[in-house]
Amino acid sequence: MVWTGTWVAERLGVELIGDEALPDLLGLALRRNPKRAHLLVSSVLGKHVPQRPSVVYGSGLDLGRRVRALLGDEEAARSVVLGYAETATALGHAVADGLGLAPYLHSTRRPVAGVARAGGFEESHSHATSHLLLPEDPKLLAGDGPLVLVDDEFSTGNTVLNTVRALHERYPRDRYVVVALVDMRSAADLGRLDAFAAEIGARVDLISGAAGTVRLPEGVLEKGQALVAEHERAYDPGAVSAPGPTTARGGQEHARVALDWPEDLPDGGRHGFTPDQRHRLETALPAMAARITEALGDAAAGTERGATAGALPGSAVGARPGPSAGGRSASAVGAQPGSTTGAQPDSSAGGPRVLVLGFEELMYAPLRLGTALEEAGHDVRYSTTTRSPVLAVDDPGYAIRTRLVFPAHDDPADGPGERYAYNVAGAGFDAVVLVVDSTADTPALHAPDGLLAQLAAHIPRVVLAVVPSYTPTAEGTGATGVTEAAGGTEATEVTRLTEATEATEATEATTEAVEAPERSSMLPEPLRGPAFSSYAPEEVGWLLQDLSDVELEAPTEEREEAIQSGGAHYAESLPVEYQPSDRYQELFHAALETSAARIARAVGTVTETVLAERERPGHRPVLVSLARAGTPVGVLMRRWAQARHGLDLPHYAVSIVRGRGIDANALRWLAAHHDPADVVFVDGWTGKGAITRELADAIKEFEAAEGVTGFDPEIAVLADPGSCVRTYGTREDFLIPSACLNSTVSGLISRTVLRADLVGPNDFHGGKFYRELAGVDVSRAFLDAVAARFEEVGAAVDADVKELLAADRTPTWEGWAAVERISEEYGIHDVNLVKPGVGETTRVLLRRVPWKILAKRGADADLAHVRLLAEQRGVPVEVVDELPYSCVGLIHPQYTRGATGADGKAVVSQ
């Protein structure tokens, strides 16, 4: 049989490496995603690929039994199982069934009036929107027994570890078990689980059905995006034919079956599901399967098997299946996914071939109805609709053969959008049983372009089964919930959900919900080395998202022209990383040797000032460096506090962007995990004070919008030559060697990125880890050289701090005044193009198109590297008097490639 990852593997060079069972469990497909083009498609999950219900359910049961064997019955009875929407809701429920003794809860995107939130989170690298935790019993997650977290795939582990970290803050426990169908961690991620367990002081086990990894060649993201674009362009909507003669039966009205779902039985784990409720469901399943069988009738009567199994009917009105490899609509060809995916039914059972199709998060109820039909002797496959957009290609070596597209039909809180059903059209089914909850039984479902019409155009018999949506009562623990009527769309009209804010207002007006413990959004855990950055994991946690696989670099001249023309913001791209020459590296090491003690003294002074003014009983400062220039300084301050006082200060790095403010999601994370009053913002140096002002404005805006107070916008810096802050190590403008280089002295991390197509409203700002530069990385060498001088500068630091604490340190902003004067004197008329100080001037020479450098007479000792860079880029250095800084870098004003040569040297002054 052809592996359903062959098509992608051959075109992109992607390799699936690991257990022999992996090719039977996973295929490959492509999707439009700026972070990861390929998609691992499970053949046993029951989401994208129709599979026998017994295989899907059995996979979860087996994992659950392994968890029970690991924990033992006593601990299993104290555990709670948590699954993830949308793909793992049935898998998690099956794991709970295999465990046998534990209640089950899954996350949801659907806010429910009257149910307080016990938490929520964002799923990184996903199309998913906000996830909520809405247990009927507020105490469900509050126990101290093991928490079992279930997802279909464990790759980076971000989603699961984010949840654990957030819940552990509120409800600490000794043990967690992570369960996944496949463990696909890369070599770089293998150590994260153990490090995380040590960090929170708990045991974290991992159980998976198979293990391996995906090997991605260089440039795979760009190649994948090009391949998707090629096949989407090749698709011609006009090629989709109208329903043909073979779909005559498909045009008939669908049948509705009355399931007689047990009263007050939850439709799934959205609000919790107990072992007793599972017993009630299993008792009722045979009778519900019999009612479905009756509704199916003789699904094969009047149907020529060859017409449905071997040839794909024409498209339904409004259907937009994905393009095939040949450029035709996938709904217009006789596509039948290969048997390795479980998608193609066989005819050995002799009866009608039935698909049970679930609905997004509603996976467990359809799955169990499917297992009941299978046990009754039917030839059944099971899959569910999804939010996830995936390219369809009609090839046996590709996991997604066909795609049906239809509008969302449950009035989702995040607004209308397209939904998808994969490998359904052309798969040879005689009948489909569509299972939705009553909230989703809306006019949109029954519309001409709705899901029912799409199915009817491709499958002769369509049966609709509606499970009553379960709504918990306000009494909380042990209370009996209510279920919505399932008799038709009218019954759901008054109960359909709207936007989350409206649901909240309705709740306040009509129902007093049980108050769940307050939790902030479960944003991703900080990234740490060695998986992200060359710093040790305890040195800093990066509140960023990893964009290492995204091509963001652009030539310096192109960036400058785009920035100054208003066509782009500087944070939307990255400069090409400067590769220092041997001569420049020699200058760096010489400067480090010369200035290490001077830097150590400034580090000690600023750290001791922070401890003297910000430490309070029961609290310790939380260092938050402004990535990336502030991060080496934050690490050094943390090392000083540890070496001098035995203090282990938390340290995080966050993004701040001129003109756009600080990363609000990073502030939310900090407020959720620490007292905002303990946060101390850290940067390397001040120039004219633009970031100082930016931070103050951003904090004010954040606190007004979020209602969170306590953050102090004051920045602690190593050097404050512009007199912009109160907390500093020195106000001299001297060479800080970390300013000489880019990522290779900053943990191999890029400057931060903020671009709308990469950073959503619920994402951290982005950054890249330049692993390929490890051979020239001097990040730790810089830290170690400075830290080695801590002891010898101790007495001088004590004297400096005593003097500073008694002095008037009110900022004078003399640097800003100097910048305004220079801007006018040189006809620039834009203070943003004037970069004062050694650090900022170095940045101009490394990242921007410099016009000229102003050097203070007599400051040559700190400017050797500046003069070398200026020489290499052909930039004139002008010696001036009465400069409050050692040097000032001027970016070429009104830059165009006609005004400045490729080397950055001015040709025509503006």
Short mmCIF file of N, CA and C in Angstrom, two decimals, residues 2-74:
data_model
loop_
_atom_site.label_atom_id
_atom_site.label_comp_id
_atom_site.label_asym_id
_atom_site.label_seq_id
_atom_site.Cartn_x
_atom_site.Cartn_y
_atom_site.Cartn_z
N VAL A 2 0.39 2.30 -0.63
CA VAL A 2 1.12 3.56 -0.68
C VAL A 2 0.94 4.31 0.63
N TRP A 3 2.06 4.76 1.21
CA TRP A 3 1.97 5.57 2.43
C TRP A 3 1.35 6.93 2.08
N THR A 4 0.43 7.38 2.91
CA THR A 4 -0.28 8.63 2.62
C THR A 4 0.53 9.88 2.96
N GLY A 5 1.81 9.72 3.16
CA GLY A 5 2.70 10.87 3.28
C GLY A 5 3.65 10.97 2.11
N THR A 6 3.52 10.04 1.15
CA THR A 6 4.47 9.96 0.04
C THR A 6 4.48 11.23 -0.80
N TRP A 7 3.31 11.76 -1.12
CA TRP A 7 3.21 12.93 -2.00
C TRP A 7 3.96 14.11 -1.42
N VAL A 8 3.77 14.37 -0.14
CA VAL A 8 4.45 15.50 0.51
C VAL A 8 5.94 15.20 0.66
N ALA A 9 6.27 13.98 1.07
CA ALA A 9 7.67 13.62 1.30
C ALA A 9 8.49 13.77 0.02
N GLU A 10 7.95 13.34 -1.10
CA GLU A 10 8.69 13.40 -2.36
C GLU A 10 8.90 14.83 -2.82
N ARG A 11 7.95 15.71 -2.58
CA ARG A 11 8.04 17.08 -3.07
C ARG A 11 8.78 18.02 -2.13
N LEU A 12 8.74 17.73 -0.86
CA LEU A 12 9.37 18.63 0.11
C LEU A 12 10.59 18.03 0.80
N GLY A 13 10.82 16.74 0.62
CA GLY A 13 11.94 16.11 1.29
C GLY A 13 11.72 15.87 2.77
N VAL A 14 10.46 15.88 3.20
CA VAL A 14 10.13 15.64 4.60
C VAL A 14 10.28 14.15 4.92
N GLU A 15 10.88 13.83 6.06
CA GLU A 15 11.05 12.44 6.46
C GLU A 15 10.35 12.18 7.79
N LEU A 16 9.67 11.05 7.88
CA LEU A 16 9.06 10.60 9.13
C LEU A 16 9.98 9.53 9.70
N ILE A 17 10.56 9.81 10.87
CA ILE A 17 11.58 8.93 11.45
C ILE A 17 11.08 8.44 12.81
N GLY A 18 11.22 7.14 13.07
CA GLY A 18 10.83 6.63 14.37
C GLY A 18 10.30 5.22 14.31
N ASP A 19 9.33 4.91 15.16
CA ASP A 19 8.77 3.57 15.27
C ASP A 19 8.25 3.08 13.92
N GLU A 20 8.31 1.77 13.73
CA GLU A 20 7.82 1.19 12.49
C GLU A 20 6.33 1.44 12.29
N ALA A 21 5.61 1.63 13.39
CA ALA A 21 4.16 1.81 13.30
C ALA A 21 3.77 3.20 12.81
N LEU A 22 4.71 4.16 12.80
CA LEU A 22 4.36 5.54 12.48
C LEU A 22 3.67 5.71 11.13
N PRO A 23 4.17 5.10 10.03
CA PRO A 23 3.49 5.30 8.74
C PRO A 23 2.05 4.79 8.72
N ASP A 24 1.74 3.80 9.58
CA ASP A 24 0.35 3.33 9.65
C ASP A 24 -0.52 4.27 10.47
N LEU A 25 0.11 5.09 11.30
CA LEU A 25 -0.64 5.99 12.17
C LEU A 25 -0.76 7.40 11.62
N LEU A 26 0.22 7.80 10.79
CA LEU A 26 0.29 9.19 10.34
C LEU A 26 0.49 9.29 8.84
N GLY A 27 -0.22 10.21 8.21
CA GLY A 27 0.05 10.63 6.86
C GLY A 27 0.46 12.08 6.88
N LEU A 28 0.68 12.65 5.71
CA LEU A 28 1.10 14.05 5.62
C LEU A 28 0.19 14.82 4.67
N ALA A 29 -0.05 16.07 5.01
CA ALA A 29 -0.80 16.97 4.14
C ALA A 29 -0.17 18.36 4.27
N LEU A 30 -0.68 19.29 3.49
CA LEU A 30 -0.17 20.66 3.51
C LEU A 30 -1.29 21.62 3.90
N ARG A 31 -0.91 22.69 4.55
CA ARG A 31 -1.88 23.71 4.93
C ARG A 31 -1.24 25.08 4.77
N ARG A 32 -2.08 26.10 4.68
CA ARG A 32 -1.56 27.45 4.60
C ARG A 32 -1.35 27.95 6.01
N ASN A 33 -0.08 28.02 6.42
CA ASN A 33 0.26 28.41 7.77
C ASN A 33 1.66 29.01 7.73
N PRO A 34 1.85 30.24 8.23
CA PRO A 34 3.17 30.87 8.13
C PRO A 34 4.21 30.25 9.05
N LYS A 35 3.80 29.37 9.96
CA LYS A 35 4.74 28.80 10.92
C LYS A 35 5.10 27.35 10.59
N ARG A 36 4.16 26.59 10.04
CA ARG A 36 4.44 25.20 9.72
C ARG A 36 3.53 24.78 8.57
N ALA A 37 4.13 24.45 7.45
CA ALA A 37 3.33 24.16 6.26
C ALA A 37 2.76 22.75 6.28
N HIS A 38 3.51 21.80 6.86
CA HIS A 38 3.04 20.42 6.82
C HIS A 38 2.08 20.12 7.98
N LEU A 39 1.24 19.14 7.79
CA LEU A 39 0.30 18.71 8.81
C LEU A 39 0.40 17.20 8.96
N LEU A 40 0.59 16.74 10.18
CA LEU A 40 0.55 15.32 10.46
C LEU A 40 -0.91 14.90 10.56
N VAL A 41 -1.32 13.95 9.75
CA VAL A 41 -2.72 13.53 9.69
C VAL A 41 -2.84 12.14 10.28
N SER A 42 -3.53 12.05 11.41
CA SER A 42 -3.68 10.77 12.10
C SER A 42 -4.74 9.91 11.42
N SER A 43 -4.45 8.62 11.29
CA SER A 43 -5.42 7.69 10.72
C SER A 43 -6.25 7.00 11.78
N VAL A 44 -5.98 7.29 13.06
CA VAL A 44 -6.72 6.62 14.14
C VAL A 44 -7.39 7.60 15.08
N LEU A 45 -7.39 8.88 14.72
CA LEU A 45 -7.97 9.90 15.59
C LEU A 45 -9.45 10.11 15.32
N GLY A 46 -9.88 9.83 14.09
CA GLY A 46 -11.28 10.05 13.75
C GLY A 46 -11.61 11.50 13.48
N LYS A 47 -10.66 12.26 12.99
CA LYS A 47 -10.89 13.67 12.69
C LYS A 47 -10.90 13.88 11.17
N HIS A 48 -9.74 13.83 10.52
CA HIS A 48 -9.66 14.09 9.09
C HIS A 48 -9.88 12.85 8.24
N VAL A 49 -9.61 11.69 8.80
CA VAL A 49 -9.64 10.44 8.04
C VAL A 49 -10.68 9.49 8.61
N PRO A 50 -11.70 9.10 7.84
CA PRO A 50 -12.68 8.12 8.33
C PRO A 50 -12.00 6.81 8.72
N GLN A 51 -12.35 6.31 9.86
CA GLN A 51 -11.75 5.08 10.39
C GLN A 51 -12.81 4.28 11.13
N ARG A 52 -12.59 2.99 11.30
CA ARG A 52 -13.54 2.17 12.06
C ARG A 52 -13.65 2.73 13.49
N PRO A 53 -14.86 2.92 14.00
CA PRO A 53 -15.02 3.45 15.36
C PRO A 53 -14.29 2.62 16.40
N SER A 54 -14.28 1.32 16.22
CA SER A 54 -13.61 0.45 17.20
C SER A 54 -12.11 0.72 17.24
N VAL A 55 -11.51 1.07 16.09
CA VAL A 55 -10.08 1.37 16.06
C VAL A 55 -9.81 2.70 16.77
N VAL A 56 -10.64 3.71 16.49
CA VAL A 56 -10.46 5.02 17.12
C VAL A 56 -10.64 4.91 18.64
N TYR A 57 -11.74 4.29 19.04
CA TYR A 57 -12.03 4.17 20.47
C TYR A 57 -10.99 3.28 21.16
N GLY A 58 -10.61 2.21 20.49
CA GLY A 58 -9.64 1.29 21.07
C GLY A 58 -8.28 1.92 21.30
N SER A 59 -7.88 2.85 20.42
CA SER A 59 -6.59 3.52 20.60
C SER A 59 -6.57 4.30 21.90
N GLY A 60 -7.65 5.02 22.19
CA GLY A 60 -7.73 5.78 23.44
C GLY A 60 -7.86 4.88 24.66
N LEU A 61 -8.69 3.81 24.54
CA LEU A 61 -8.85 2.88 25.65
C LEU A 61 -7.52 2.27 26.06
N ASP A 62 -6.74 1.87 25.07
CA ASP A 62 -5.45 1.24 25.36
C ASP A 62 -4.53 2.20 26.11
N LEU A 63 -4.49 3.46 25.68
CA LEU A 63 -3.66 4.44 26.38
C LEU A 63 -4.15 4.65 27.80
N GLY A 64 -5.49 4.69 27.99
CA GLY A 64 -6.05 4.86 29.33
C GLY A 64 -5.70 3.71 30.25
N ARG A 65 -5.73 2.50 29.72
CA ARG A 65 -5.36 1.33 30.54
C ARG A 65 -3.90 1.37 30.93
N ARG A 66 -3.07 1.89 30.05
CA ARG A 66 -1.65 2.03 30.39
C ARG A 66 -1.45 3.07 31.49
N VAL A 67 -2.26 4.15 31.44
CA VAL A 67 -2.19 5.15 32.51
C VAL A 67 -2.60 4.53 33.85
N ARG A 68 -3.66 3.73 33.83
CA ARG A 68 -4.12 3.08 35.07
C ARG A 68 -3.05 2.15 35.62
N ALA A 69 -2.38 1.41 34.74
CA ALA A 69 -1.31 0.52 35.20
C ALA A 69 -0.16 1.32 35.78
N LEU A 70 0.12 2.48 35.21
CA LEU A 70 1.20 3.33 35.71
C LEU A 70 0.87 3.89 37.09
N LEU A 71 -0.36 4.37 37.25
CA LEU A 71 -0.74 5.04 38.50
C LEU A 71 -1.12 4.07 39.61
N GLY A 72 -1.71 2.93 39.24
CA GLY A 72 -2.32 2.06 40.24
C GLY A 72 -3.74 2.52 40.52
N ASP A 73 -4.57 1.62 40.99
CA ASP A 73 -5.99 1.93 41.14
C ASP A 73 -6.25 3.06 42.13
N GLU A 74 -5.49 3.10 43.22
CA GLU A 74 -5.75 4.13 44.23
C GLU A 74 -5.52 5.52 43.68
#
